[in-house]
Structure formats: structure tokens, C-alpha cells
mmCIF file of C-alpha atoms in Angstrom:
data_model
loop_
_atom_site.group_PDB
_atom_site.id
_atom_site.type_symbol
_atom_site.label_atom_id
_atom_site.label_comp_id
_atom_site.label_asym_id
_atom_site.label_seq_id
_atom_site.Cartn_x
_atom_site.Cartn_y
_atom_site.Cartn_z
ATOM 1 C CA MET D 1324 -43.371 37.795 14.756
ATOM 2 C CA SER D 1325 -45.227 41.687 14.225
ATOM 3 C CA ALA D 1326 -47.880 40.131 12.580
ATOM 4 C CA TYR D 1327 -51.791 40.272 13.873
ATOM 5 C CA ILE D 1328 -53.245 37.208 16.115
ATOM 6 C CA PRO D 1329 -56.831 36.784 16.519
ATOM 7 C CA ASP D 1330 -58.199 37.061 19.877
ATOM 8 C CA PRO D 1331 -58.983 33.270 20.275
ATOM 9 C CA VAL D 1332 -54.901 32.221 19.690
ATOM 10 C CA VAL D 1333 -53.782 35.378 21.915
ATOM 11 C CA LYS D 1334 -56.026 34.014 24.812
ATOM 12 C CA ARG D 1335 -54.498 29.822 24.312
ATOM 13 C CA LEU D 1336 -50.514 31.730 24.500
ATOM 14 C CA PRO D 1337 -50.855 31.064 28.143
ATOM 15 C CA MET D 1338 -51.942 27.502 28.077
ATOM 16 C CA TYR D 1339 -49.516 26.609 25.744
ATOM 17 C CA TYR D 1340 -46.827 28.481 27.337
ATOM 18 C CA ARG D 1341 -47.926 26.732 30.453
ATOM 19 C CA TYR D 1342 -47.303 23.138 29.356
ATOM 20 C CA LEU D 1343 -44.003 23.939 27.139
ATOM 21 C CA LYS D 1344 -43.002 25.622 30.312
ATOM 22 C CA GLU D 1345 -43.873 21.507 32.361
ATOM 23 C CA LEU D 1346 -42.531 19.819 28.803
ATOM 24 C CA GLU D 1347 -39.360 21.927 29.355
ATOM 25 C CA ARG D 1348 -39.016 20.399 33.158
ATOM 26 C CA ASN D 1349 -39.221 17.204 32.101
ATOM 27 C CA ASN D 1350 -36.198 17.391 29.489
ATOM 28 C CA GLN D 1351 -38.393 16.641 26.261
ATOM 29 C CA MET D 1352 -37.256 18.476 23.453
ATOM 30 C CA PHE D 1353 -39.672 17.851 20.791
ATOM 31 C CA ILE D 1354 -43.179 17.846 20.758
ATOM 32 C CA SER D 1355 -45.758 16.712 17.721
ATOM 33 C CA SER D 1356 -49.078 18.381 17.194
ATOM 34 C CA THR D 1357 -50.631 15.165 18.164
ATOM 35 C CA GLU D 1358 -49.083 15.247 21.237
ATOM 36 C CA LEU D 1359 -49.941 18.705 22.221
ATOM 37 C CA ALA D 1360 -54.008 18.297 21.824
ATOM 38 C CA LYS D 1361 -53.502 15.843 23.372
ATOM 39 C CA LEU D 1362 -52.617 18.036 26.482
ATOM 40 C CA THR D 1363 -54.075 21.065 25.539
ATOM 41 C CA GLY D 1364 -57.630 18.790 25.272
ATOM 42 C CA LEU D 1365 -57.498 20.568 21.632
ATOM 43 C CA THR D 1366 -57.652 18.842 18.140
ATOM 44 C CA ALA D 1367 -54.202 18.272 16.450
ATOM 45 C CA SER D 1368 -55.187 20.441 13.950
ATOM 46 C CA GLN D 1369 -56.478 22.784 16.378
ATOM 47 C CA VAL D 1370 -52.810 23.535 17.691
ATOM 48 C CA ARG D 1371 -51.263 23.630 13.528
ATOM 49 C CA GLN D 1372 -53.999 26.135 13.030
ATOM 50 C CA ASP D 1373 -53.180 27.749 16.836
ATOM 51 C CA VAL D 1374 -49.231 27.626 15.933
ATOM 52 C CA ASN D 1375 -49.334 28.772 12.309
ATOM 53 C CA ALA D 1376 -51.186 31.757 13.218
ATOM 54 C CA PHE D 1377 -48.534 32.872 16.046
ATOM 55 C CA GLY D 1378 -45.762 32.157 13.837
ATOM 56 C CA GLY D 1379 -44.680 28.620 15.914
ATOM 57 C CA GLU D 1380 -42.343 26.972 13.676
ATOM 58 C CA GLY D 1381 -41.985 22.883 13.721
ATOM 59 C CA ARG D 1382 -38.944 20.627 12.880
ATOM 60 C CA GLN D 1383 -39.600 17.850 9.712
ATOM 61 C CA GLY D 1384 -40.524 14.850 11.436
ATOM 62 C CA CYS D 1385 -39.741 16.153 14.859
ATOM 63 C CA GLY D 1386 -42.854 18.296 16.069
ATOM 64 C CA TYR D 1387 -42.323 21.319 17.495
ATOM 65 C CA PRO D 1388 -39.316 22.180 19.646
ATOM 66 C CA VAL D 1389 -40.029 23.017 23.313
ATOM 67 C CA ILE D 1390 -37.960 25.288 23.877
ATOM 68 C CA GLU D 1391 -37.403 27.072 21.439
ATOM 69 C CA MET D 1392 -41.712 27.429 21.370
ATOM 70 C CA ARG D 1393 -42.135 28.442 24.959
ATOM 71 C CA LYS D 1394 -39.408 30.747 24.357
ATOM 72 C CA TYR D 1395 -41.608 32.521 21.383
ATOM 73 C CA ILE D 1396 -44.397 32.154 22.710
ATOM 74 C CA GLY D 1397 -42.885 33.544 26.185
ATOM 75 C CA LYS D 1398 -41.864 36.721 24.376
ATOM 76 C CA LEU D 1399 -44.757 37.347 22.702
ATOM 77 C CA LEU D 1400 -46.136 37.622 25.644
ATOM 78 C CA GLY D 1401 -43.561 40.512 27.080
ATOM 79 C CA LYS D 1402 -41.604 37.682 29.153
ATOM 80 C CA THR D 1403 -38.762 39.195 28.517
ATOM 81 C CA THR D 1404 -38.784 42.039 30.754
ATOM 82 C CA VAL D 1405 -40.636 41.532 33.696
ATOM 83 C CA LYS D 1406 -43.671 43.440 35.161
ATOM 84 C CA LYS D 1407 -43.274 45.476 37.932
ATOM 85 C CA MET D 1408 -47.043 45.213 39.588
ATOM 86 C CA VAL D 1409 -49.045 47.789 42.332
ATOM 87 C CA VAL D 1410 -52.284 45.926 44.164
ATOM 88 C CA VAL D 1411 -54.937 48.322 45.053
ATOM 89 C CA GLY D 1412 -57.118 46.862 48.885
ATOM 90 C CA MET D 1413 -55.388 44.760 50.825
ATOM 91 C CA GLY D 1414 -58.635 42.041 51.682
ATOM 92 C CA ASN D 1415 -58.726 39.104 51.132
ATOM 93 C CA LEU D 1416 -58.192 39.059 48.271
ATOM 94 C CA GLY D 1417 -55.726 41.170 47.666
ATOM 95 C CA ARG D 1418 -52.898 39.761 50.499
ATOM 96 C CA ALA D 1419 -53.695 36.000 48.199
ATOM 97 C CA ILE D 1420 -52.711 38.023 45.464
ATOM 98 C CA VAL D 1421 -49.827 39.142 47.195
ATOM 99 C CA ARG D 1422 -48.518 35.794 48.789
ATOM 100 C CA TYR D 1423 -49.869 34.027 45.981
ATOM 101 C CA GLU D 1424 -45.515 32.617 45.044
ATOM 102 C CA ALA D 1425 -46.256 31.629 41.124
ATOM 103 C CA PHE D 1426 -46.895 34.940 40.377
ATOM 104 C CA PHE D 1427 -43.269 35.730 41.427
ATOM 105 C CA HIS D 1428 -41.701 33.038 39.181
ATOM 106 C CA ASP D 1429 -42.475 34.672 35.844
ATOM 107 C CA GLY D 1430 -41.637 37.774 35.384
ATOM 108 C CA TYR D 1431 -43.752 39.141 37.377
ATOM 109 C CA GLN D 1432 -42.691 41.522 40.717
ATOM 110 C CA THR D 1433 -45.115 43.312 43.339
ATOM 111 C CA SER D 1434 -43.450 46.321 43.970
ATOM 112 C CA ALA D 1435 -46.163 48.251 46.257
ATOM 113 C CA VAL D 1436 -49.145 47.175 48.359
ATOM 114 C CA PHE D 1437 -52.138 49.774 49.375
ATOM 115 C CA ASP D 1438 -55.182 50.027 51.487
ATOM 116 C CA CYS D 1439 -57.630 53.194 51.891
ATOM 117 C CA GLN D 1440 -57.682 51.974 56.216
ATOM 118 C CA SER D 1441 -54.758 53.342 58.255
ATOM 119 C CA GLN D 1442 -55.355 50.873 60.718
ATOM 120 C CA LYS D 1443 -53.727 48.154 57.802
ATOM 121 C CA THR D 1444 -51.048 51.037 56.847
ATOM 122 C CA GLY D 1445 -47.792 48.835 58.029
ATOM 123 C CA LEU D 1446 -48.776 45.751 58.144
ATOM 124 C CA LYS D 1447 -46.478 43.180 56.745
ATOM 125 C CA ILE D 1448 -47.714 40.621 53.483
ATOM 126 C CA GLY D 1449 -45.051 38.858 52.116
ATOM 127 C CA PRO D 1450 -41.739 40.609 51.902
ATOM 128 C CA LEU D 1451 -44.089 43.743 51.351
ATOM 129 C CA THR D 1452 -45.545 47.123 54.065
ATOM 130 C CA VAL D 1453 -48.636 48.108 52.802
ATOM 131 C CA GLN D 1454 -49.023 51.704 52.046
ATOM 132 C CA HIS D 1455 -51.358 54.541 52.754
ATOM 133 C CA ILE D 1456 -53.368 55.016 49.294
ATOM 134 C CA ARG D 1457 -52.470 58.702 49.904
ATOM 135 C CA ASP D 1458 -49.655 58.125 49.004
ATOM 136 C CA LEU D 1459 -50.172 56.275 45.238
ATOM 137 C CA GLU D 1460 -48.717 58.498 43.592
ATOM 138 C CA SER D 1461 -45.346 59.993 45.200
ATOM 139 C CA VAL D 1462 -44.794 55.796 45.546
ATOM 140 C CA LEU D 1463 -45.419 54.949 42.024
ATOM 141 C CA ALA D 1464 -43.897 58.620 40.380
ATOM 142 C CA GLU D 1465 -40.452 57.267 42.673
ATOM 143 C CA ASN D 1466 -41.346 53.753 41.430
ATOM 144 C CA PRO D 1467 -43.428 53.046 38.584
ATOM 145 C CA ALA D 1468 -45.335 50.022 37.729
ATOM 146 C CA ASP D 1469 -46.668 48.621 34.711
ATOM 147 C CA ILE D 1470 -49.758 47.540 35.949
ATOM 148 C CA ALA D 1471 -52.023 47.727 38.912
ATOM 149 C CA VAL D 1472 -54.395 44.706 40.577
ATOM 150 C CA LEU D 1473 -57.256 46.087 41.366
ATOM 151 C CA THR D 1474 -59.212 44.245 44.362
ATOM 152 C CA LEU D 1475 -61.315 46.974 45.950
ATOM 153 C CA PRO D 1476 -65.296 47.104 46.253
ATOM 154 C CA ALA D 1477 -66.944 48.062 42.930
ATOM 155 C CA SER D 1478 -67.564 51.553 44.265
ATOM 156 C CA ALA D 1479 -63.777 52.298 44.165
ATOM 157 C CA ALA D 1480 -62.444 50.874 41.193
ATOM 158 C CA GLN D 1481 -63.432 53.097 38.304
ATOM 159 C CA GLU D 1482 -62.379 55.924 39.840
ATOM 160 C CA MET D 1483 -59.222 54.123 41.471
ATOM 161 C CA ALA D 1484 -58.683 52.824 37.675
ATOM 162 C CA GLU D 1485 -58.342 56.763 36.463
ATOM 163 C CA ARG D 1486 -56.156 58.135 39.270
ATOM 164 C CA LEU D 1487 -54.047 54.870 38.552
ATOM 165 C CA TYR D 1488 -53.937 55.872 34.627
ATOM 166 C CA ARG D 1489 -52.745 59.399 35.638
ATOM 167 C CA CYS D 1490 -49.709 57.685 37.522
ATOM 168 C CA GLY D 1491 -49.055 55.849 34.223
ATOM 169 C CA ILE D 1492 -50.669 52.607 34.553
ATOM 170 C CA ARG D 1493 -51.398 51.071 31.280
ATOM 171 C CA GLY D 1494 -52.029 47.615 32.542
ATOM 172 C CA PHE D 1495 -54.888 46.744 34.880
ATOM 173 C CA TRP D 1496 -55.812 43.369 36.933
ATOM 174 C CA ASN D 1497 -59.455 44.247 37.221
ATOM 175 C CA PHE D 1498 -61.052 41.411 40.467
ATOM 176 C CA ALA D 1499 -63.491 44.290 40.381
ATOM 177 C CA PRO D 1500 -67.027 43.168 40.043
ATOM 178 C CA VAL D 1501 -67.470 46.625 37.388
ATOM 179 C CA ASP D 1502 -66.360 46.499 33.747
ATOM 180 C CA LEU D 1503 -63.602 49.515 34.196
ATOM 181 C CA HIS D 1504 -64.147 52.493 31.350
ATOM 182 C CA LEU D 1505 -60.992 53.723 30.774
ATOM 183 C CA PRO D 1506 -59.019 55.131 27.571
ATOM 184 C CA ASP D 1507 -57.760 52.874 24.185
ATOM 185 C CA ASP D 1508 -53.796 52.735 25.433
ATOM 186 C CA ALA D 1509 -54.596 51.000 28.434
ATOM 187 C CA SER D 1510 -55.267 47.395 28.952
ATOM 188 C CA VAL D 1511 -58.007 45.617 31.498
ATOM 189 C CA VAL D 1512 -58.425 42.121 32.085
ATOM 190 C CA ASN D 1513 -61.213 41.313 34.218
ATOM 191 C CA VAL D 1514 -61.178 38.277 37.467
ATOM 192 C CA HIS D 1515 -65.175 38.276 37.706
ATOM 193 C CA LEU D 1516 -65.552 35.544 40.155
ATOM 194 C CA ASP D 1517 -68.845 36.299 41.131
ATOM 195 C CA GLU D 1518 -69.461 35.481 37.002
ATOM 196 C CA SER D 1519 -67.140 32.763 36.902
ATOM 197 C CA LEU D 1520 -69.174 30.709 39.770
ATOM 198 C CA GLU D 1521 -72.453 32.324 38.168
ATOM 199 C CA LEU D 1522 -71.163 30.124 35.175
ATOM 200 C CA LEU D 1523 -70.718 27.430 36.950
ATOM 201 C CA SER D 1524 -74.033 26.934 38.359
ATOM 202 C CA TYR D 1525 -75.465 27.762 35.049
ATOM 203 C CA ARG D 1526 -73.741 25.062 33.681
ATOM 204 C CA LEU D 1527 -75.009 22.440 37.194
ATOM 205 C CA ASN D 1528 -79.054 23.544 36.315
ATOM 206 C CA GLN D 1529 -78.554 22.588 33.141
ATOM 207 C CA LYS D 1530 -76.733 19.222 33.341
ATOM 208 C CA LYS D 1531 -79.438 18.535 36.171
ATOM 209 C CA ARG D 1532 -82.734 19.180 33.703
ATOM 210 C CA ILE D 1533 -81.063 16.482 31.327
ATOM 211 C CA GLN D 1534 -80.468 13.851 34.570
ATOM 212 C CA PRO D 1535 -82.371 15.044 36.123
ATOM 213 C CA MET E 593 -87.328 27.935 29.257
ATOM 214 C CA SER E 594 -86.139 25.087 28.215
ATOM 215 C CA ALA E 595 -84.492 26.391 24.276
ATOM 216 C CA TYR E 596 -80.859 25.850 23.703
ATOM 217 C CA ILE E 597 -78.583 29.451 24.955
ATOM 218 C CA PRO E 598 -75.268 29.690 23.150
ATOM 219 C CA ASP E 599 -72.489 29.641 24.546
ATOM 220 C CA PRO E 600 -71.232 33.066 24.650
ATOM 221 C CA VAL E 601 -75.189 34.436 25.460
ATOM 222 C CA VAL E 602 -74.431 31.922 28.329
ATOM 223 C CA LYS E 603 -71.041 33.940 29.187
ATOM 224 C CA ARG E 604 -72.618 37.344 29.386
ATOM 225 C CA LEU E 605 -76.187 36.013 31.221
ATOM 226 C CA PRO E 606 -73.818 36.723 35.641
ATOM 227 C CA MET E 607 -73.261 40.007 33.772
ATOM 228 C CA TYR E 608 -76.938 41.064 32.722
ATOM 229 C CA TYR E 609 -77.853 39.434 36.593
ATOM 230 C CA ARG E 610 -75.067 41.142 37.974
ATOM 231 C CA TYR E 611 -76.281 45.249 36.434
ATOM 232 C CA LEU E 612 -80.286 44.284 36.509
ATOM 233 C CA LYS E 613 -79.052 43.690 40.157
ATOM 234 C CA GLU E 614 -77.738 46.638 40.377
ATOM 235 C CA LEU E 615 -80.532 48.313 39.232
ATOM 236 C CA GLU E 616 -83.030 46.783 41.502
ATOM 237 C CA ARG E 617 -81.152 48.455 44.162
ATOM 238 C CA ASN E 618 -81.923 51.602 42.789
ATOM 239 C CA ASN E 619 -85.226 50.903 41.990
ATOM 240 C CA GLN E 620 -85.424 51.195 39.021
ATOM 241 C CA MET E 621 -88.278 49.733 37.216
ATOM 242 C CA PHE E 622 -87.844 49.136 34.131
ATOM 243 C CA ILE E 623 -84.782 49.546 31.660
ATOM 244 C CA SER E 624 -84.082 50.222 27.711
ATOM 245 C CA SER E 625 -82.221 48.052 25.748
ATOM 246 C CA THR E 626 -79.934 51.712 25.051
ATOM 247 C CA GLU E 627 -79.424 52.124 28.480
ATOM 248 C CA LEU E 628 -78.622 48.532 28.870
ATOM 249 C CA ALA E 629 -75.905 48.161 26.087
ATOM 250 C CA LYS E 630 -74.415 51.570 27.691
ATOM 251 C CA LEU E 631 -74.358 49.628 30.779
ATOM 252 C CA THR E 632 -72.586 46.748 29.743
ATOM 253 C CA GLY E 633 -70.550 48.379 27.160
ATOM 254 C CA LEU E 634 -72.627 45.522 24.297
ATOM 255 C CA THR E 635 -74.289 47.544 21.628
ATOM 256 C CA ALA E 636 -78.387 47.825 22.171
ATOM 257 C CA SER E 637 -78.776 46.006 18.708
ATOM 258 C CA GLN E 638 -76.081 42.926 20.963
ATOM 259 C CA VAL E 639 -78.069 43.412 23.665
ATOM 260 C CA ARG E 640 -81.989 42.731 22.540
ATOM 261 C CA GLN E 641 -80.291 39.846 20.184
ATOM 262 C CA ASP E 642 -79.077 38.112 23.647
ATOM 263 C CA VAL E 643 -82.544 38.883 25.692
ATOM 264 C CA ASN E 644 -84.120 37.381 22.509
ATOM 265 C CA ALA E 645 -81.627 34.927 22.852
ATOM 266 C CA PHE E 646 -82.381 33.491 26.739
ATOM 267 C CA GLY E 647 -85.720 34.224 26.284
ATOM 268 C CA GLY E 648 -86.622 37.129 28.347
ATOM 269 C CA GLU E 649 -89.101 40.176 27.544
ATOM 270 C CA GLY E 650 -89.534 43.543 26.885
ATOM 271 C CA ARG E 651 -93.127 45.639 27.264
ATOM 272 C CA GLN E 652 -93.717 48.262 24.583
ATOM 273 C CA GLY E 653 -92.897 51.558 25.399
ATOM 274 C CA CYS E 654 -91.449 50.350 28.391
ATOM 275 C CA GLY E 655 -88.833 48.417 28.017
ATOM 276 C CA TYR E 656 -87.333 45.396 29.886
ATOM 277 C CA PRO E 657 -88.467 45.277 33.282
ATOM 278 C CA VAL E 658 -86.218 45.087 35.972
ATOM 279 C CA ILE E 659 -86.818 42.417 38.473
ATOM 280 C CA GLU E 660 -88.789 40.005 36.478
ATOM 281 C CA MET E 661 -85.853 39.885 34.046
ATOM 282 C CA ARG E 662 -83.268 39.626 36.780
ATOM 283 C CA LYS E 663 -85.695 36.609 38.566
ATOM 284 C CA TYR E 664 -85.600 34.788 35.165
ATOM 285 C CA ILE E 665 -81.840 34.605 34.845
ATOM 286 C CA GLY E 666 -81.402 33.547 38.681
ATOM 287 C CA LYS E 667 -83.591 30.978 37.958
ATOM 288 C CA LEU E 668 -81.884 29.715 34.826
ATOM 289 C CA LEU E 669 -78.450 30.110 36.245
ATOM 290 C CA GLY E 670 -80.091 28.463 38.970
ATOM 291 C CA LYS E 671 -79.726 30.748 41.835
ATOM 292 C CA THR E 672 -83.370 29.569 43.375
ATOM 293 C CA THR E 673 -81.763 26.588 45.810
ATOM 294 C CA VAL E 674 -78.496 27.423 47.252
ATOM 295 C CA LYS E 675 -75.686 25.646 46.024
ATOM 296 C CA LYS E 676 -73.691 23.787 48.594
ATOM 297 C CA MET E 677 -69.757 24.572 48.518
ATOM 298 C CA VAL E 678 -66.401 22.408 49.415
ATOM 299 C CA VAL E 679 -63.216 24.320 49.292
ATOM 300 C CA VAL E 680 -59.913 22.317 49.345
ATOM 301 C CA GLY E 681 -56.759 23.221 49.529
ATOM 302 C CA MET E 682 -56.181 26.330 52.875
ATOM 303 C CA GLY E 683 -52.902 28.483 50.934
ATOM 304 C CA ASN E 684 -54.157 32.056 50.877
ATOM 305 C CA LEU E 685 -56.087 31.673 47.862
ATOM 306 C CA GLY E 686 -58.522 28.632 49.073
ATOM 307 C CA ARG E 687 -59.235 31.057 52.700
ATOM 308 C CA ALA E 688 -59.382 34.636 50.229
ATOM 309 C CA ILE E 689 -62.037 32.364 49.003
ATOM 310 C CA VAL E 690 -64.143 31.010 52.294
ATOM 311 C CA ARG E 691 -63.939 34.612 53.271
ATOM 312 C CA TYR E 692 -64.584 36.373 50.293
ATOM 313 C CA GLU E 693 -68.807 37.328 51.765
ATOM 314 C CA ALA E 694 -69.215 37.977 48.097
ATOM 315 C CA PHE E 695 -70.565 34.942 47.492
ATOM 316 C CA PHE E 696 -72.762 34.142 50.112
ATOM 317 C CA HIS E 697 -74.948 36.895 49.461
ATOM 318 C CA ASP E 698 -76.557 34.825 46.760
ATOM 319 C CA GLY E 699 -76.841 31.697 46.495
ATOM 320 C CA TYR E 700 -74.103 30.063 47.753
ATOM 321 C CA GLN E 701 -73.427 28.529 50.957
ATOM 322 C CA THR E 702 -69.666 26.927 52.044
ATOM 323 C CA SER E 703 -70.256 23.535 54.246
ATOM 324 C CA ALA E 704 -66.744 22.615 54.688
ATOM 325 C CA VAL E 705 -63.346 22.812 53.903
ATOM 326 C CA PHE E 706 -60.447 20.306 53.425
ATOM 327 C CA ASP E 707 -56.368 20.493 53.825
ATOM 328 C CA CYS E 708 -53.707 18.057 53.374
ATOM 329 C CA GLN E 709 -51.541 19.450 56.586
ATOM 330 C CA SER E 710 -52.712 18.058 59.871
ATOM 331 C CA GLN E 711 -50.887 21.667 61.131
ATOM 332 C CA LYS E 712 -53.755 23.632 59.235
ATOM 333 C CA THR E 713 -57.142 21.103 60.853
ATOM 334 C CA GLY E 714 -59.197 23.045 63.482
ATOM 335 C CA LEU E 715 -57.753 26.324 62.485
ATOM 336 C CA LYS E 716 -61.356 28.796 62.084
ATOM 337 C CA ILE E 717 -61.567 30.116 59.081
ATOM 338 C CA GLY E 718 -64.198 32.462 59.320
ATOM 339 C CA PRO E 719 -67.079 30.323 60.908
ATOM 340 C CA LEU E 720 -65.597 27.409 59.264
ATOM 341 C CA THR E 721 -63.182 24.976 60.982
ATOM 342 C CA VAL E 722 -60.409 23.344 58.758
ATOM 343 C CA GLN E 723 -60.744 19.591 58.885
ATOM 344 C CA HIS E 724 -58.557 16.734 57.469
ATOM 345 C CA ILE E 725 -58.875 15.852 53.774
ATOM 346 C CA ARG E 726 -58.672 12.343 54.862
ATOM 347 C CA ASP E 727 -62.323 13.078 56.364
ATOM 348 C CA LEU E 728 -63.705 13.802 52.475
ATOM 349 C CA GLU E 729 -65.965 11.186 51.958
ATOM 350 C CA SER E 730 -67.699 10.817 55.610
ATOM 351 C CA VAL E 731 -68.160 15.001 56.107
ATOM 352 C CA LEU E 732 -69.624 14.891 52.099
ATOM 353 C CA ALA E 733 -71.577 11.780 53.160
ATOM 354 C CA GLU E 734 -72.989 13.583 55.583
ATOM 355 C CA ASN E 735 -73.602 16.548 54.386
ATOM 356 C CA PRO E 736 -73.535 17.110 50.060
ATOM 357 C CA ALA E 737 -72.640 19.474 48.514
ATOM 358 C CA ASP E 738 -72.693 20.675 44.909
ATOM 359 C CA ILE E 739 -69.731 22.635 44.173
ATOM 360 C CA ALA E 740 -65.983 22.094 45.209
ATOM 361 C CA VAL E 741 -63.711 24.772 45.068
ATOM 362 C CA LEU E 742 -59.952 23.815 44.099
ATOM 363 C CA THR E 743 -57.511 26.160 45.623
ATOM 364 C CA LEU E 744 -54.540 23.671 45.437
ATOM 365 C CA PRO E 745 -51.527 22.524 43.115
ATOM 366 C CA ALA E 746 -52.232 21.633 40.370
ATOM 367 C CA SER E 747 -49.956 18.079 41.023
ATOM 368 C CA ALA E 748 -53.213 16.904 43.515
ATOM 369 C CA ALA E 749 -55.982 18.407 41.566
ATOM 370 C CA GLN E 750 -56.785 15.309 39.405
ATOM 371 C CA GLU E 751 -56.687 12.669 41.727
ATOM 372 C CA MET E 752 -58.531 15.413 44.211
ATOM 373 C CA ALA E 753 -60.720 16.020 41.680
ATOM 374 C CA GLU E 754 -61.421 12.538 41.014
ATOM 375 C CA ARG E 755 -62.247 11.641 44.252
ATOM 376 C CA LEU E 756 -64.943 14.643 44.386
ATOM 377 C CA TYR E 757 -66.820 12.932 41.730
ATOM 378 C CA ARG E 758 -66.729 9.543 43.417
ATOM 379 C CA CYS E 759 -68.421 12.054 46.215
ATOM 380 C CA GLY E 760 -71.206 12.740 44.175
ATOM 381 C CA ILE E 761 -69.895 16.389 43.348
ATOM 382 C CA ARG E 762 -70.761 17.495 40.199
ATOM 383 C CA GLY E 763 -69.467 20.650 39.925
ATOM 384 C CA PHE E 764 -65.803 22.198 39.889
ATOM 385 C CA TRP E 765 -64.814 25.148 40.895
ATOM 386 C CA ASN E 766 -60.998 25.356 39.733
ATOM 387 C CA PHE E 767 -57.770 27.180 41.080
ATOM 388 C CA ALA E 768 -55.492 24.757 40.173
ATOM 389 C CA PRO E 769 -53.154 25.407 37.160
ATOM 390 C CA VAL E 770 -54.721 22.332 34.675
ATOM 391 C CA ASP E 771 -57.563 21.112 32.614
ATOM 392 C CA LEU E 772 -59.027 18.192 34.831
ATOM 393 C CA HIS E 773 -60.408 15.463 33.181
ATOM 394 C CA LEU E 774 -63.605 14.071 34.483
ATOM 395 C CA PRO E 775 -67.148 12.193 33.987
ATOM 396 C CA ASP E 776 -69.415 14.191 31.612
ATOM 397 C CA ASP E 777 -71.898 14.899 33.640
ATOM 398 C CA ALA E 778 -69.705 16.790 35.700
ATOM 399 C CA SER E 779 -69.321 20.905 34.224
ATOM 400 C CA VAL E 780 -65.457 22.406 35.378
ATOM 401 C CA VAL E 781 -65.459 26.456 35.119
ATOM 402 C CA ASN E 782 -61.823 26.999 35.796
ATOM 403 C CA VAL E 783 -60.017 30.205 36.849
ATOM 404 C CA HIS E 784 -56.867 29.616 36.204
ATOM 405 C CA LEU E 785 -54.703 33.223 36.802
ATOM 406 C CA ASP E 786 -51.609 32.960 35.702
ATOM 407 C CA GLU E 787 -53.078 33.008 32.170
ATOM 408 C CA SER E 788 -55.124 35.164 32.993
ATOM 409 C CA LEU E 789 -52.662 37.538 34.026
ATOM 410 C CA GLU E 790 -49.618 36.160 31.144
ATOM 411 C CA LEU E 791 -53.393 38.008 28.737
ATOM 412 C CA LEU E 792 -52.963 41.378 29.977
ATOM 413 C CA SER E 793 -49.701 41.237 29.736
ATOM 414 C CA TYR E 794 -49.336 40.024 26.393
ATOM 415 C CA ARG E 795 -52.207 43.124 25.240
ATOM 416 C CA LEU E 796 -49.898 45.053 27.370
ATOM 417 C CA ASN E 797 -46.426 44.606 25.258
ATOM 418 C CA GLN E 798 -48.638 45.048 21.828
ATOM 419 C CA LYS E 799 -50.015 48.214 22.292
ATOM 420 C CA LYS E 800 -46.257 49.489 23.686
ATOM 421 C CA ARG E 801 -45.209 48.065 20.743
ATOM 422 C CA ILE E 802 -48.009 50.066 18.569
ATOM 423 C CA GLN E 803 -47.776 53.545 20.886
ATOM 424 C CA PRO E 804 -43.667 52.835 21.866
#
């Protein structure tokens, strides 16, 4: 379980987890690499390589055991402990993320939400109350968190990330359209929505030129 | 401009575009590969390879011309024509995307928003009014769109994507946690927020095990 897993395989783990969870819900006990390939859009050989790389095991003639493999991947993904999140920036995106219930199913819990605008302090977002960012340090000292969700303007993101780092946060889910620079023991995953939309735009553009 | 650009380079184009736009706003005329590398977190040699791959040109002793290169990448990304978008699914995420003004700066225009719930029909989201999904075909016949943003449950996404495809839409920005299967002339870019959060969780978990 402690072996090195290549990054491209790691990036597919959540996808495998998602499909296995669905199979589990449908009470399917085993799945073959061929079936799993069909679901995921990969080839069967790719699936077997991936499973091999992350250390999963199949059973001769049965395929992969669904629940066991789902739990194993869940462990790799750190799903055995609930991760506490704080969300900084209560604009539309921040509020949507707090309300996006899918995140709460599966090992995440939003413990506090912050904004720098005084007029937002005290607003209710789902079960949480918006707190002023000036109280960040005291709130986190009392109730530490694992992950900070940054849904704030590009200009404010780096400084806020450093402040959160000093409060002990090591996971950064960054929606601000900048790349964060943080010490090596921090983990950052970016969701740059603008870049994602532009990638789609590029692909559309290319296909139009091929098939005018 | 019509040469093949490798996928990893394409994925970095929006990032280059973003930094060049910022430099342009700051009235910087030229930028060296070393400076651009520092901004983007790549190496200077990687930047030069990328620029070479997408067909940009530097000037001896000056570096890359900021405005010219920004425009060139913009053309590659199809930013010369405004892309019309429709958003399907007016939950929290759909509403946040419609309101997320950053998208409107730069060549995108949301022309219609839909939901399947009658009680949402007629609601105002920014400058738009929610229409019932039953009117999808007639609305799109009158006012065609390029891109559909899917912010709806996994169970509804594939069928809706096919319906949108039949209405002439070829670009799909998919936030539903499923992979869409569409004809080859369609382009799909997925934003699987749950997978992105789980990737962060995995990385956090690994670092904790290395530095307990």
C-alpha cells in the first residue's frame, strides 16, 4: 500500500472509485477488467495495468471484488478519515461549493466559511454562518481544518493561502485563476474554470476547421 | 497556424494566454522565456519548446512580443468569435456559473439557461430568465449555441447531452460526474469537481504518511 503510484494512475483513482461505488450501489459483487474498461472508456489492458500499479487484486475467474477494491482505493485516497474544509470567499462560486451536497457524502465536512466583506458576515449558507476573515486565525486555532477552498479573486489568493498555511492548513483547493506558491509540504489542486472552458473552445475551433 | 499541436501544449495555452493578458494589462511589451518560465512555474527550455510547438515567434534580443503572442494564442483558442453558451441545470453550481462574470469578459456569452423544474421557470439569474427544458429545441432552433454547460445530475446528463447534440451543439462543458459518449464531431471537457477534491485528498494523505 505504500508503493509509489505514478501520477496518471493517481488521477484515475477517483474515477475508479466513482464507478466502483456505483457498482456497489447496484449490488454487483465482481467486475472484470473488460467491463471496467467499458465503463471507464479505457482499454482492458490499461485497466489491468492501473490496478497493478495501485496494488489492487483480482480473483482468478471472477474479476475484481467491487467492495474490497472500492475500500482499498478509498484508503489510498484518504477517505477513512473525515477531512475538514474551510471555504474562503463567499461569492457565487463559494456559496455553490458549500451547498454542493455531493461533497458531504463522502468524507468531507465544511467546518467554517469566510468572507472579507462585513455585510456578508452572519449570512447563513446552508448550515453554516459566514464569518469575517479577520477571525480566521482564532477560528482555525479552535477548530483546525485540513483543506482550504479558495474561491476568491486572483489578486487575493496568494496572500490568503500563506495565511491559511500559517494556520496549519496543508491542502488547498484553488479556484482562483492563479498558481499558488507554497512550501513543499502543502498540496495544491487547481480548478481553473477559465482554462477548462478555453480548452473546450480550442477543441471546438480545431474541429470546425477540419469539418467546415 | 494549422500545424498539429500536442495535447499537453494545448492544455497550457490557456495558462499562457492568461499570463500574457496580465502582462498586457501592465503594459509590458516583451517577455523573455526565462521570465515567462518564472511566472508559469515551467522551465525556460520548456517554455521555448511550447512556443515552438504552437508556432509563436520571439524577437532576437527582445523576447516574445506580449500583445502579438496573446492575440495569436487567442486565435488558436477560437477567441476571435463570441461563443454562445446555454446552461442546463439551475442548481447552485449552474447559477454560480451563469453569474461568474469572468466568463463574459472574454468571448463567451450565455444566451439561455434551462431547468426541468417548473417552479424555476421564469426566475431571473443575472440578466437571463430560466426557461423550461421542454422548450430547449425551439429556443435553440431560433437562437443556436456553440457550447452547452451541463450542471445536472449524473443520471440525466447523457440523455440531455444527446438532445443538445441533436440541436446542433458540439461543445460540452460537463460538470456532471459521468463521462459522456457523443459522436466524434462533439468536443467534451469535463470538470469533475469530486475527482479533483479526491486527488487533493490523496496527495494530502501521501504527504502525511511521508511526514507524520
